[in-house]
PDB file of C-alpha atoms (C1' of nucleotides) in Angstrom:
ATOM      1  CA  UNK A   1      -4.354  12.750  16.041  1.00 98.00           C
ATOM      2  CA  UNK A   2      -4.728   9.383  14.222  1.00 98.00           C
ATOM      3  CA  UNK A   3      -3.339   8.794  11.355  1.00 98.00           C
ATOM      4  CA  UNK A   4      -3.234   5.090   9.003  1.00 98.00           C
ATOM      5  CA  UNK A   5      -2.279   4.097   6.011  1.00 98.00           C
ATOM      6  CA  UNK A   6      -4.022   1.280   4.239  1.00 98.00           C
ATOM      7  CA  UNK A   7      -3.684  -0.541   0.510  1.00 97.00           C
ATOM      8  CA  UNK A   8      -7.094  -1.742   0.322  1.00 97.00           C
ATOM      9  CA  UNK A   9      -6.926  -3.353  -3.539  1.00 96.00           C
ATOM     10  CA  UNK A  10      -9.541  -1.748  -4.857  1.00 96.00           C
ATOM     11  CA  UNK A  11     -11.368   0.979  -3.236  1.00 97.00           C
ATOM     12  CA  UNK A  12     -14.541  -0.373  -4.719  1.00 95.00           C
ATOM     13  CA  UNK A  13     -14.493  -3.940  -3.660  1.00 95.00           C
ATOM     14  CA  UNK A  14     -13.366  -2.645  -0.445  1.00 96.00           C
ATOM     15  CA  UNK A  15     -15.564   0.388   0.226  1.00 96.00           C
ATOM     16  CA  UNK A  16     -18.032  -1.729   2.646  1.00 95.00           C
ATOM     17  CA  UNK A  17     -14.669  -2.669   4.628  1.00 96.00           C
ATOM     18  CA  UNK A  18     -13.805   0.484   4.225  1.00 97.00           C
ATOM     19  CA  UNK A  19     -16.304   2.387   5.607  1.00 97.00           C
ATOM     20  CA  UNK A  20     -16.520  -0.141   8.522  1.00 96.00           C
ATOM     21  CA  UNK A  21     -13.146   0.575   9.434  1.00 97.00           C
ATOM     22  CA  UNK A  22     -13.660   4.384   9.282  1.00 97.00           C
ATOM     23  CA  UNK A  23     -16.287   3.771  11.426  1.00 97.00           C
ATOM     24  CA  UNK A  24     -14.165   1.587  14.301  1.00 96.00           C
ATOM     25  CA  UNK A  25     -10.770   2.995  13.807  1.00 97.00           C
ATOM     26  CA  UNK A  26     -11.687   6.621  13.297  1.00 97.00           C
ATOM     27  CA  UNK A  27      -8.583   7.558  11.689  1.00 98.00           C
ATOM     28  CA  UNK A  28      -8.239  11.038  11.500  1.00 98.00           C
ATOM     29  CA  UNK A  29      -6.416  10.791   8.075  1.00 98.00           C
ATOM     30  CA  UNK A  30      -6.366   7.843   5.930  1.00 98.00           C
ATOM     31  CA  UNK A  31      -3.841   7.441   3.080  1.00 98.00           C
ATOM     32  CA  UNK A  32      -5.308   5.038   0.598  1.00 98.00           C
ATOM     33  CA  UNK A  33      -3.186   2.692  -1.814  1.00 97.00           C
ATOM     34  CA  UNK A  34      -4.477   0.438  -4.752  1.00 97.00           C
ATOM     35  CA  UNK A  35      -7.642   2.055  -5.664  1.00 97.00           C
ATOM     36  CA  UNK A  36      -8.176   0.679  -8.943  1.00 96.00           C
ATOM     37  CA  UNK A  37     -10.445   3.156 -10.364  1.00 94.00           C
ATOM     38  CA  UNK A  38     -10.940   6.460 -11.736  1.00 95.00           C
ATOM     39  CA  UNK A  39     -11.626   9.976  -9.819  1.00 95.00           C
ATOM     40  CA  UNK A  40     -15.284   9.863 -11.307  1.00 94.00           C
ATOM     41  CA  UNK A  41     -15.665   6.343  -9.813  1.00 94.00           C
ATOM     42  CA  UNK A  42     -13.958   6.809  -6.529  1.00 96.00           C
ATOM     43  CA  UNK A  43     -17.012   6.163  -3.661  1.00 96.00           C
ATOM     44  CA  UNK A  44     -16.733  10.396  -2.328  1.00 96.00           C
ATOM     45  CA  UNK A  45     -20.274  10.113  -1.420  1.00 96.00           C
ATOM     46  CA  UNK A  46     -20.255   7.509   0.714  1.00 96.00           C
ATOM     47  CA  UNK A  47     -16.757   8.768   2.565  1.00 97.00           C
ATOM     48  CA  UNK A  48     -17.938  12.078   2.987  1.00 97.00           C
ATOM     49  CA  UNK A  49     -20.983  11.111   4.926  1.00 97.00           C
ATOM     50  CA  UNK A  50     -18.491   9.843   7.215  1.00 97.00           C
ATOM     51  CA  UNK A  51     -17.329  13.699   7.941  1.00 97.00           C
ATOM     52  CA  UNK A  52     -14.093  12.985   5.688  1.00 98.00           C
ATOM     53  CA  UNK A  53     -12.835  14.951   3.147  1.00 98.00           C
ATOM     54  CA  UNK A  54     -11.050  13.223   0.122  1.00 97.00           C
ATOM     55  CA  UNK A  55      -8.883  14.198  -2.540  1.00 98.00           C
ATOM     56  CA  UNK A  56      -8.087  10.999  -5.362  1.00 97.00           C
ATOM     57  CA  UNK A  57      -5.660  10.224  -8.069  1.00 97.00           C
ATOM     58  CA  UNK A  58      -6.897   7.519  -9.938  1.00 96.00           C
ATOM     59  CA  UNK A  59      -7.207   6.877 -13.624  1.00 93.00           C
ATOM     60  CA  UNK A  60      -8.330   3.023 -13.635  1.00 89.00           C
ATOM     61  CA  UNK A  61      -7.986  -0.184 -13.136  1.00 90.00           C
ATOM     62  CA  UNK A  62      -4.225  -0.245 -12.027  1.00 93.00           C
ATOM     63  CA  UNK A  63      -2.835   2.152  -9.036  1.00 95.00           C
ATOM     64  CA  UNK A  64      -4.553   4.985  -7.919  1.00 96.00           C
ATOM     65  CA  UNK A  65      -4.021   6.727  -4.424  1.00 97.00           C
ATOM     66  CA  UNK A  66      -5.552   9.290  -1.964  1.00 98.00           C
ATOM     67  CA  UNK A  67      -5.770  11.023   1.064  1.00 98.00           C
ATOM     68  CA  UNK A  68      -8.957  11.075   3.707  1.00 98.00           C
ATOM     69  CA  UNK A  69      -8.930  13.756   6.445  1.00 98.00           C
ATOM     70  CA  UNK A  70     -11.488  15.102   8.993  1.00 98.00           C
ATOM     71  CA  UNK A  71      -9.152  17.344   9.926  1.00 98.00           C
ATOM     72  CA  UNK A  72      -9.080  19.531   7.060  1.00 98.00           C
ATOM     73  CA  UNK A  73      -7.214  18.734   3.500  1.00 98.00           C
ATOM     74  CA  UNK A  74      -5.437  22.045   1.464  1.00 98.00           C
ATOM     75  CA  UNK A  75      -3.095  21.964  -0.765  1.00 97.00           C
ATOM     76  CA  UNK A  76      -3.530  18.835  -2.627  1.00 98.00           C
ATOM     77  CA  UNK A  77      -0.525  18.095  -5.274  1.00 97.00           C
ATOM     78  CA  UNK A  78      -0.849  15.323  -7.496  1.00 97.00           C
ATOM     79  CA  UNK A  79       2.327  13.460  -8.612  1.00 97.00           C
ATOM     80  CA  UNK A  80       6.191  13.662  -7.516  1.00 97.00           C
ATOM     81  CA  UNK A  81       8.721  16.381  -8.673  1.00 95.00           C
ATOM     82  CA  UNK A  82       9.966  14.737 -11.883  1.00 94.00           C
ATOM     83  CA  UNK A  83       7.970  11.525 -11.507  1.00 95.00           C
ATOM     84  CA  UNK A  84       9.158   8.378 -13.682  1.00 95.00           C
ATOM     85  CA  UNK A  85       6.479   7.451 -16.144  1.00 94.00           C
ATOM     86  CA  UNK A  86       6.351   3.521 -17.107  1.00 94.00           C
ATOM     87  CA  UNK A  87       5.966   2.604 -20.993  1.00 90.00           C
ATOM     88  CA  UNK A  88       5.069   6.367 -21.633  1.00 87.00           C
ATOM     89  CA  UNK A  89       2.329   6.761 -18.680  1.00 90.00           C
ATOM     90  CA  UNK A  90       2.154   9.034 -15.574  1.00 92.00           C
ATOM     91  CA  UNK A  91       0.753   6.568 -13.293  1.00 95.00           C
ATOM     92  CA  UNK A  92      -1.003   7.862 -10.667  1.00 97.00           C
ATOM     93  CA  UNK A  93       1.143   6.813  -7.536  1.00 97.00           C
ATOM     94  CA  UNK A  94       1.667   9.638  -5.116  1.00 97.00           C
ATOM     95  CA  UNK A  95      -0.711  12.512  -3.781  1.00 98.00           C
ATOM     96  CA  UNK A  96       0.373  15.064  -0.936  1.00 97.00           C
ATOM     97  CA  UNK A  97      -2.029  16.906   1.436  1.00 98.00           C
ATOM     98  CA  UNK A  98      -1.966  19.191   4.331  1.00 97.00           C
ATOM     99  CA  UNK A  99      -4.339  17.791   7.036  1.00 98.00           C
ATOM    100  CA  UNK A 100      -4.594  19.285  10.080  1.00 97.00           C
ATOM    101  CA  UNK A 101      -1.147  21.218   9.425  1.00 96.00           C
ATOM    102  CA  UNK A 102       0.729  17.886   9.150  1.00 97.00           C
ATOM    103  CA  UNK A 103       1.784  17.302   5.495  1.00 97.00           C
ATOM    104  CA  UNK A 104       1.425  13.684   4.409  1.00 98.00           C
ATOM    105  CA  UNK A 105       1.966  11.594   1.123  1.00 98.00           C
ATOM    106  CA  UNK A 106       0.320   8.530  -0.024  1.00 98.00           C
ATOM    107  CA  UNK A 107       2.455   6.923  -2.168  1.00 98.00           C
ATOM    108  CA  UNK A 108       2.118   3.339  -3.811  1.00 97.00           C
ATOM    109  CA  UNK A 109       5.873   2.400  -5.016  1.00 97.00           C
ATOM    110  CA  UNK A 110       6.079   0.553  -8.099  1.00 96.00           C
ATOM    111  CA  UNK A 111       5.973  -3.304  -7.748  1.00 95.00           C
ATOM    112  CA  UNK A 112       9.438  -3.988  -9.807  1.00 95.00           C
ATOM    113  CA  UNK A 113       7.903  -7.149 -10.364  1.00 93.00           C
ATOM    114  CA  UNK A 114      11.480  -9.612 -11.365  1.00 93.00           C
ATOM    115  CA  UNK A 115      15.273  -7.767 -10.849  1.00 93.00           C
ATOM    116  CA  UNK A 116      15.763  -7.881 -14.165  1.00 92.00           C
ATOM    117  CA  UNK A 117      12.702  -6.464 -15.308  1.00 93.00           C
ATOM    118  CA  UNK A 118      12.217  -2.735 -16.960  1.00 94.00           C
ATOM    119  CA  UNK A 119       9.871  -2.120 -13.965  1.00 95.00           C
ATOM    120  CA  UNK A 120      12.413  -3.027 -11.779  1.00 96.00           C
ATOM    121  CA  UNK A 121      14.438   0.003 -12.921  1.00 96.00           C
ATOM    122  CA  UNK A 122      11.295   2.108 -13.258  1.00 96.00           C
ATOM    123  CA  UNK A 123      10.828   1.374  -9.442  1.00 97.00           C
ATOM    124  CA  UNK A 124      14.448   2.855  -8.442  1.00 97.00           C
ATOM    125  CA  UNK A 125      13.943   5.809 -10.739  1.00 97.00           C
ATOM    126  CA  UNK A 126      10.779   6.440  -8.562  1.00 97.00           C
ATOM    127  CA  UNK A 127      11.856   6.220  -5.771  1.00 97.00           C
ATOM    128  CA  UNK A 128      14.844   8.765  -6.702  1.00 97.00           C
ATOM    129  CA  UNK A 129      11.695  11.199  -7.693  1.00 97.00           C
ATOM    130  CA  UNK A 130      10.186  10.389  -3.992  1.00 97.00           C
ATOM    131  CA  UNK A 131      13.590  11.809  -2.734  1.00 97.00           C
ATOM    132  CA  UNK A 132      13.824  14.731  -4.560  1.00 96.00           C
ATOM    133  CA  UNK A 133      10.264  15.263  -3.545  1.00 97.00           C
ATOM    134  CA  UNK A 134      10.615  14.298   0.214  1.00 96.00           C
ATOM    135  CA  UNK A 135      13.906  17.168  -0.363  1.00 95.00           C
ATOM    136  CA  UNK A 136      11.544  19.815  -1.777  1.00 93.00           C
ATOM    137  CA  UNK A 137       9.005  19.213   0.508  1.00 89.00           C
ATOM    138  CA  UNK A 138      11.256  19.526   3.748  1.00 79.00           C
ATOM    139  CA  UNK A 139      11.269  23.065   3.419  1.00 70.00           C
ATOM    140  CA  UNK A 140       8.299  24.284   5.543  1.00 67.00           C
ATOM    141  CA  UNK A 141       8.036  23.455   9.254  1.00 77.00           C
ATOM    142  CA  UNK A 142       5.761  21.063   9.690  1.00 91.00           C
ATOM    143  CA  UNK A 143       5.281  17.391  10.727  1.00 96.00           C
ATOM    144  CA  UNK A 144       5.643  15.516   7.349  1.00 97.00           C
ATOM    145  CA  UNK A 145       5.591  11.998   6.772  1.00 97.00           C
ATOM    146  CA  UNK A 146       4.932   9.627   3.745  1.00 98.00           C
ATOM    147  CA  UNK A 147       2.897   6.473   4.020  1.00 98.00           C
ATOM    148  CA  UNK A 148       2.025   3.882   1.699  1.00 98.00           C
ATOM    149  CA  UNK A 149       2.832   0.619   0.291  1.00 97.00           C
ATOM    150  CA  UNK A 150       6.229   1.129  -0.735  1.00 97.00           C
ATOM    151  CA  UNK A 151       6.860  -2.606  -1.827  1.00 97.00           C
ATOM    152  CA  UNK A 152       9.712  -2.834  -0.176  1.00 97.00           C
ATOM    153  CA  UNK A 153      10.891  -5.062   3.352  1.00 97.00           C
ATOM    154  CA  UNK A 154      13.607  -2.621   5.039  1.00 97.00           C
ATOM    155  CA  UNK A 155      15.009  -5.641   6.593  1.00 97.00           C
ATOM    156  CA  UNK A 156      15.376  -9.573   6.465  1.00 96.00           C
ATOM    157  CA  UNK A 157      13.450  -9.690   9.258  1.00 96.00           C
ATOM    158  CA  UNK A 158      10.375  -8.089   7.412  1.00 97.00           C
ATOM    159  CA  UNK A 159       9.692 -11.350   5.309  1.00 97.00           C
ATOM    160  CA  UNK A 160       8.716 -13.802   6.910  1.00 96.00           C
ATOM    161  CA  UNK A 161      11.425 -16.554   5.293  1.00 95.00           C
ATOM    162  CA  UNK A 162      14.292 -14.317   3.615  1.00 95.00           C
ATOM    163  CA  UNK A 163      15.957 -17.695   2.018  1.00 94.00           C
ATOM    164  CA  UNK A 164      12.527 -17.725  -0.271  1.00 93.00           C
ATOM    165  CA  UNK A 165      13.483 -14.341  -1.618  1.00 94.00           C
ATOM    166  CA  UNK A 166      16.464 -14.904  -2.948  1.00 89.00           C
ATOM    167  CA  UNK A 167      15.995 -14.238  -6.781  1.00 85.00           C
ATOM    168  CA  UNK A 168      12.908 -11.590  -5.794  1.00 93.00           C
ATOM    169  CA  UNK A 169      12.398  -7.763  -5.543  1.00 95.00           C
ATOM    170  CA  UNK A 170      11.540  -6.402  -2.766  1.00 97.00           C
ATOM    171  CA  UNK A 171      14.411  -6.965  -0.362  1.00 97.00           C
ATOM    172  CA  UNK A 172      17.426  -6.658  -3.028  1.00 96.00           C
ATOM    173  CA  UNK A 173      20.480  -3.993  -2.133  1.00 96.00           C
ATOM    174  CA  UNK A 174      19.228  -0.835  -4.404  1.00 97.00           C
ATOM    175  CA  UNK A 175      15.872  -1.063  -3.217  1.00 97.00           C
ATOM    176  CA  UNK A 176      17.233  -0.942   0.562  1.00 97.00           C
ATOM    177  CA  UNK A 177      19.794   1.670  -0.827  1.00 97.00           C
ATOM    178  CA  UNK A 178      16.611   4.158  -1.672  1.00 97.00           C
ATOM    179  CA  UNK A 179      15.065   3.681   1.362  1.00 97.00           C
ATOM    180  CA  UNK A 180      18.335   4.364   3.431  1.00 97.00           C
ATOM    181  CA  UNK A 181      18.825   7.692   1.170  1.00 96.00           C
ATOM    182  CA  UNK A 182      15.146   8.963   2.180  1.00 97.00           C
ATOM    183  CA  UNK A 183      16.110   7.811   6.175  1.00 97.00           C
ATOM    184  CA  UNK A 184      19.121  10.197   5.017  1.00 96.00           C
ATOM    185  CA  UNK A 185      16.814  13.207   4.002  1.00 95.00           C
ATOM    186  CA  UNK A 186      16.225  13.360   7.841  1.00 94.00           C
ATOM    187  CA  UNK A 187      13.008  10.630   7.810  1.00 96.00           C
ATOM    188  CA  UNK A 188      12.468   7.756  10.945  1.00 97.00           C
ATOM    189  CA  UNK A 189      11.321   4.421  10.103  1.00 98.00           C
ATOM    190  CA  UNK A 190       8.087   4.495  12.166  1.00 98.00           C
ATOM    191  CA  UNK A 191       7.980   0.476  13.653  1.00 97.00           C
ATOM    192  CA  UNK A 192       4.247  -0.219  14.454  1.00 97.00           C
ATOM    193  CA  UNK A 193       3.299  -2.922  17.076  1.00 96.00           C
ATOM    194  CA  UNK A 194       2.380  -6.544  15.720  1.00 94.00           C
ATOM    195  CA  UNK A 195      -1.265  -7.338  17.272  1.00 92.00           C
ATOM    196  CA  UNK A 196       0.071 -11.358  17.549  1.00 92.00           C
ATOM    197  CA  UNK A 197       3.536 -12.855  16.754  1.00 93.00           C
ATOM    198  CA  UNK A 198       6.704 -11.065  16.705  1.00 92.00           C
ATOM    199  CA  UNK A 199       6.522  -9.279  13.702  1.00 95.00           C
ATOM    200  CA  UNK A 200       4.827  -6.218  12.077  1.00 97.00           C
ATOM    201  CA  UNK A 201       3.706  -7.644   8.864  1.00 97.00           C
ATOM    202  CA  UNK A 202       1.496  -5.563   6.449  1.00 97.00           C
ATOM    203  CA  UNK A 203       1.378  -8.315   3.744  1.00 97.00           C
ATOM    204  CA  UNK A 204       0.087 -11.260   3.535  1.00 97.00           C
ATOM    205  CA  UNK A 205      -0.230 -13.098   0.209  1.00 96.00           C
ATOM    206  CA  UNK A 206      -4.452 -14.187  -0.741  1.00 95.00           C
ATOM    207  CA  UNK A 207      -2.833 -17.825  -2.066  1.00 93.00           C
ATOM    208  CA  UNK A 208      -1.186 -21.040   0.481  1.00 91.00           C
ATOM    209  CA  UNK A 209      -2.612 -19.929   3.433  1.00 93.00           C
ATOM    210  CA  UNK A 210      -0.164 -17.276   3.903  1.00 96.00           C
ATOM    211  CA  UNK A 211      -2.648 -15.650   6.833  1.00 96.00           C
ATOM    212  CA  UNK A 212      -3.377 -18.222   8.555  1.00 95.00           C
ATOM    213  CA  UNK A 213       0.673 -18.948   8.445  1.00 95.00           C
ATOM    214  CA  UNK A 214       1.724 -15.444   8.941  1.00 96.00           C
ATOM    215  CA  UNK A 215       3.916 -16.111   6.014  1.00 96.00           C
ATOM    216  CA  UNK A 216       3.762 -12.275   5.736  1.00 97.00           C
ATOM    217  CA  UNK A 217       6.058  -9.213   4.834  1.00 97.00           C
ATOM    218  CA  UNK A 218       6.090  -5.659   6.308  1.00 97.00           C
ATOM    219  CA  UNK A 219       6.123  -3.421   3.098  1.00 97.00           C
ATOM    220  CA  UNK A 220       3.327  -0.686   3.857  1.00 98.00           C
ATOM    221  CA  UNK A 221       6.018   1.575   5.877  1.00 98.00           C
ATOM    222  CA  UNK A 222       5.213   5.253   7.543  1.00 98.00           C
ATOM    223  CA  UNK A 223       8.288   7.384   6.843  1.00 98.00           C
ATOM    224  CA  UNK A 224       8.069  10.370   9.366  1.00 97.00           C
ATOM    225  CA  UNK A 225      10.532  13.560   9.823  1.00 96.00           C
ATOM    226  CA  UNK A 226      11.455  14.156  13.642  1.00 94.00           C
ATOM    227  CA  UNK A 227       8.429  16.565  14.111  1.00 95.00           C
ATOM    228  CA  UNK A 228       6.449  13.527  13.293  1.00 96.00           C
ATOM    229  CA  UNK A 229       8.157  10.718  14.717  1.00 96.00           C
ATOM    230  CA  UNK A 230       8.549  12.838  17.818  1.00 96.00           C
ATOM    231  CA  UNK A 231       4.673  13.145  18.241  1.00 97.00           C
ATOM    232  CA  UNK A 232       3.625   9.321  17.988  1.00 98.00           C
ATOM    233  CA  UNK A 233       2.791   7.807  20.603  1.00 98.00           C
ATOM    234  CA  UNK A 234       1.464   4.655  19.633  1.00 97.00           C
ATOM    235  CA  UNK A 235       1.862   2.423  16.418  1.00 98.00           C
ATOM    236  CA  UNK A 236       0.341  -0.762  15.194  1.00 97.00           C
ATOM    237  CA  UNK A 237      -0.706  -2.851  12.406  1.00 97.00           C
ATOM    238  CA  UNK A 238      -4.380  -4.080  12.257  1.00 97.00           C
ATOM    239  CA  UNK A 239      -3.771  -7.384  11.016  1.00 96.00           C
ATOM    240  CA  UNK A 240      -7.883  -7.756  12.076  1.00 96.00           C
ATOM    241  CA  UNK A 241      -8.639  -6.077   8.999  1.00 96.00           C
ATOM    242  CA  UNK A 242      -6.859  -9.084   7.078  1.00 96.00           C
ATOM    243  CA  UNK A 243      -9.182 -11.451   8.474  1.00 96.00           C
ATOM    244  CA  UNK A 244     -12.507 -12.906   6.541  1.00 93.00           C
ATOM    245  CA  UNK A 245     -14.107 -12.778   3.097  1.00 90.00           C
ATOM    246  CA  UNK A 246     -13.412  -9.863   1.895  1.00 93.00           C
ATOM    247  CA  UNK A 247     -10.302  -8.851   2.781  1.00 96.00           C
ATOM    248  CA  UNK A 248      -8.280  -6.506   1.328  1.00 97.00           C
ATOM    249  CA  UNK A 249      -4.214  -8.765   1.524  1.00 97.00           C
ATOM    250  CA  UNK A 250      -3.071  -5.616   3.446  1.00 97.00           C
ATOM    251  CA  UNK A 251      -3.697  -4.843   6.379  1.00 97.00           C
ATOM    252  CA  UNK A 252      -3.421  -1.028   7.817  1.00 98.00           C
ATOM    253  CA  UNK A 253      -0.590   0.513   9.968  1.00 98.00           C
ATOM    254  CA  UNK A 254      -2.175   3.159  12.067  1.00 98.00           C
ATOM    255  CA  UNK A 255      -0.586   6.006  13.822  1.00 98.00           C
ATOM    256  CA  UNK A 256      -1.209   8.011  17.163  1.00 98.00           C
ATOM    257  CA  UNK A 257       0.160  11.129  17.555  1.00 98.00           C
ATOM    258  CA  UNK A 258       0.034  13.989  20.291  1.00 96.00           C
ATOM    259  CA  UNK A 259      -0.287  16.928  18.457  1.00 87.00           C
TER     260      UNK A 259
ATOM    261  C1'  DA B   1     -11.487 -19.921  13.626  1.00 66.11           C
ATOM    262  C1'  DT B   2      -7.549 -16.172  10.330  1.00 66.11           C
ATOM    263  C1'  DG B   3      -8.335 -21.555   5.857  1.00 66.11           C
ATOM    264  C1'  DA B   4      -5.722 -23.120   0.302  1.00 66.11           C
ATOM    265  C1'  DC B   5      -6.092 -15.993  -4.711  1.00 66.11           C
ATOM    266  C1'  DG B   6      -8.588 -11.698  -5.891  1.00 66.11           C
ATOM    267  C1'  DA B   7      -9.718  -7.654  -8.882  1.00 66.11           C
ATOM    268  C1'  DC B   8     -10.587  -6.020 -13.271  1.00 66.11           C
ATOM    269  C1'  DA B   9     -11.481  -5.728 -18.326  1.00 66.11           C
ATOM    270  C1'  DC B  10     -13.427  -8.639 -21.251  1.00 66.11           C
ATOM    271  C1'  DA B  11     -16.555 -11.680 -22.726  1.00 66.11           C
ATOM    272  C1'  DA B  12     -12.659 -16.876 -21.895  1.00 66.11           C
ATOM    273  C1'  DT B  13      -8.962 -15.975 -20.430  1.00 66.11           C
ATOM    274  C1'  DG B  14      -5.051 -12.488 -19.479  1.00 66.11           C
ATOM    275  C1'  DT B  15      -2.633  -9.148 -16.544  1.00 66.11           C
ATOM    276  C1'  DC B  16      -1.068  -7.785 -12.351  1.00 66.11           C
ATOM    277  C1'  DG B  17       0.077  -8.098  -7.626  1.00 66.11           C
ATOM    278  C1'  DA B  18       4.798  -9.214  -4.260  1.00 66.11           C
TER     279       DA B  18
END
DNA sequence: ATGACGACACAATGTCGA
């Protein structure tokens, strides 16, 4: 079984992209950050031709996830177990699916955007929600695993220059804290392959070249429980996707599995 | 070539992303 996970900034300005990667990749589940739109405007039509099912969480023109399975997709839930709201919204950040009797989450973890910030400390209350979700969701046997862009770089050596990030989010102690709580729960850090150069980055900013440069951060992470991380078999990033017009500035981290 | 930011809501700039 394949499975990705792939921000793709706007599901609409991506869907030819999209649908071309279906196409080549042939994931067998997709989770999908960044859709900037609403459920009535998410592009089911032109998915489902492709044999996918889809189930969406989007409410406009900021966040929005969901999950894309040929493999079968039951028991959608929408939201985490006491999810955070920012400035008095629910944001729609997280959706959970069983495909193919693994259960996955797509989740797209608040930006924090300075330390300081209020959405800085929105981002750590999420991602205290995650856990307690990740804890209540442990309790079936099953492969489970969340994926998504979870705006965070595990280590120093997932930026690409950790003396730029001094006074940034992203790579501060808390953040890392979280992440080492949900490795806690009983979840492995699944470490895809980098296509060229060293490193696995995901990220790579639209402005200075940062491609080109590979002035780029791994932040779109696949957080698997043993059943899971015991299955893959092969893991990469396809930074390919980041190439050309058009280009979503993540690329996706795909999954193989023998299951 | 992988090339100097892009998407969206709004109606010219402003917000957000990381």
């Amino acid at each position: 079984m394949r499975i990705a996970t792939w921000n793709v900034n706007s599901v609409t300005a991506r869907l030819p992209r999209l649908l071309a990667w279906l196409s080549s990749a042939q994931p067998d589940v997709l989770c999908v950050q960044e859709l900037k739109c609403t459920d009535e405007a998410f592009p089911t039509a032109e998915i489902t031709e492709l044999g996918y099912e889809v189930a969406s969480h989007g409410t406009g023109r900021w966040n929005g996830v969901a999950v894309l399975s040929k493999v079968g997709l039951t028991d959608v839930t929408r939201g985490l177990v006491d999810q955070p709201g920012y400035e008095d919204v629910a944001e729609p950040r997280a959706i959970g699916a069983t495909c193919g009797g693994v259960r996955v989450w797509s989740v797209y973890v608040p930006n924090g955007r300075e330390p300081d910030h209020a959405h800085y400390a929105y981002k750590l209350r999420w991602l205290e929600a995650l856990q307690t979700t990740v804890l209540a969701e442990r309790a079936a046997e099953r492969p489970f695993a969340v994926l998504g862009d979870f705006n965070i770089a595990p280590t120093d050596d997932d930026v690409w220059d950790i003396s730029l990030f001094t006074e940034s989010t992203h790579v501060t102690e808390p953040e890392r804290k979280a992440l080492a709580m949900l490795r806690d729960t009983g979840l492995t850090d699944v470490l895809p392959r980098a296509l060229k150069y060293d490193r696995p980055f995901t990220y790579w900013d639209y402005r200075q070249l940062a491609f080109p440069k590979n002035n780029g951060m791994r932040i779109d992470l696949v957080y698997a429980d043993a059943a899971f991380a015991g299955a893959v078999t092969d893991a990469y990033v396809d930074r390919d996707e980041r190439k050309g017009k058009g280009a979503s500035d993540h690329a996706p981290v795909v999954v193989d599995l023998s299951l």
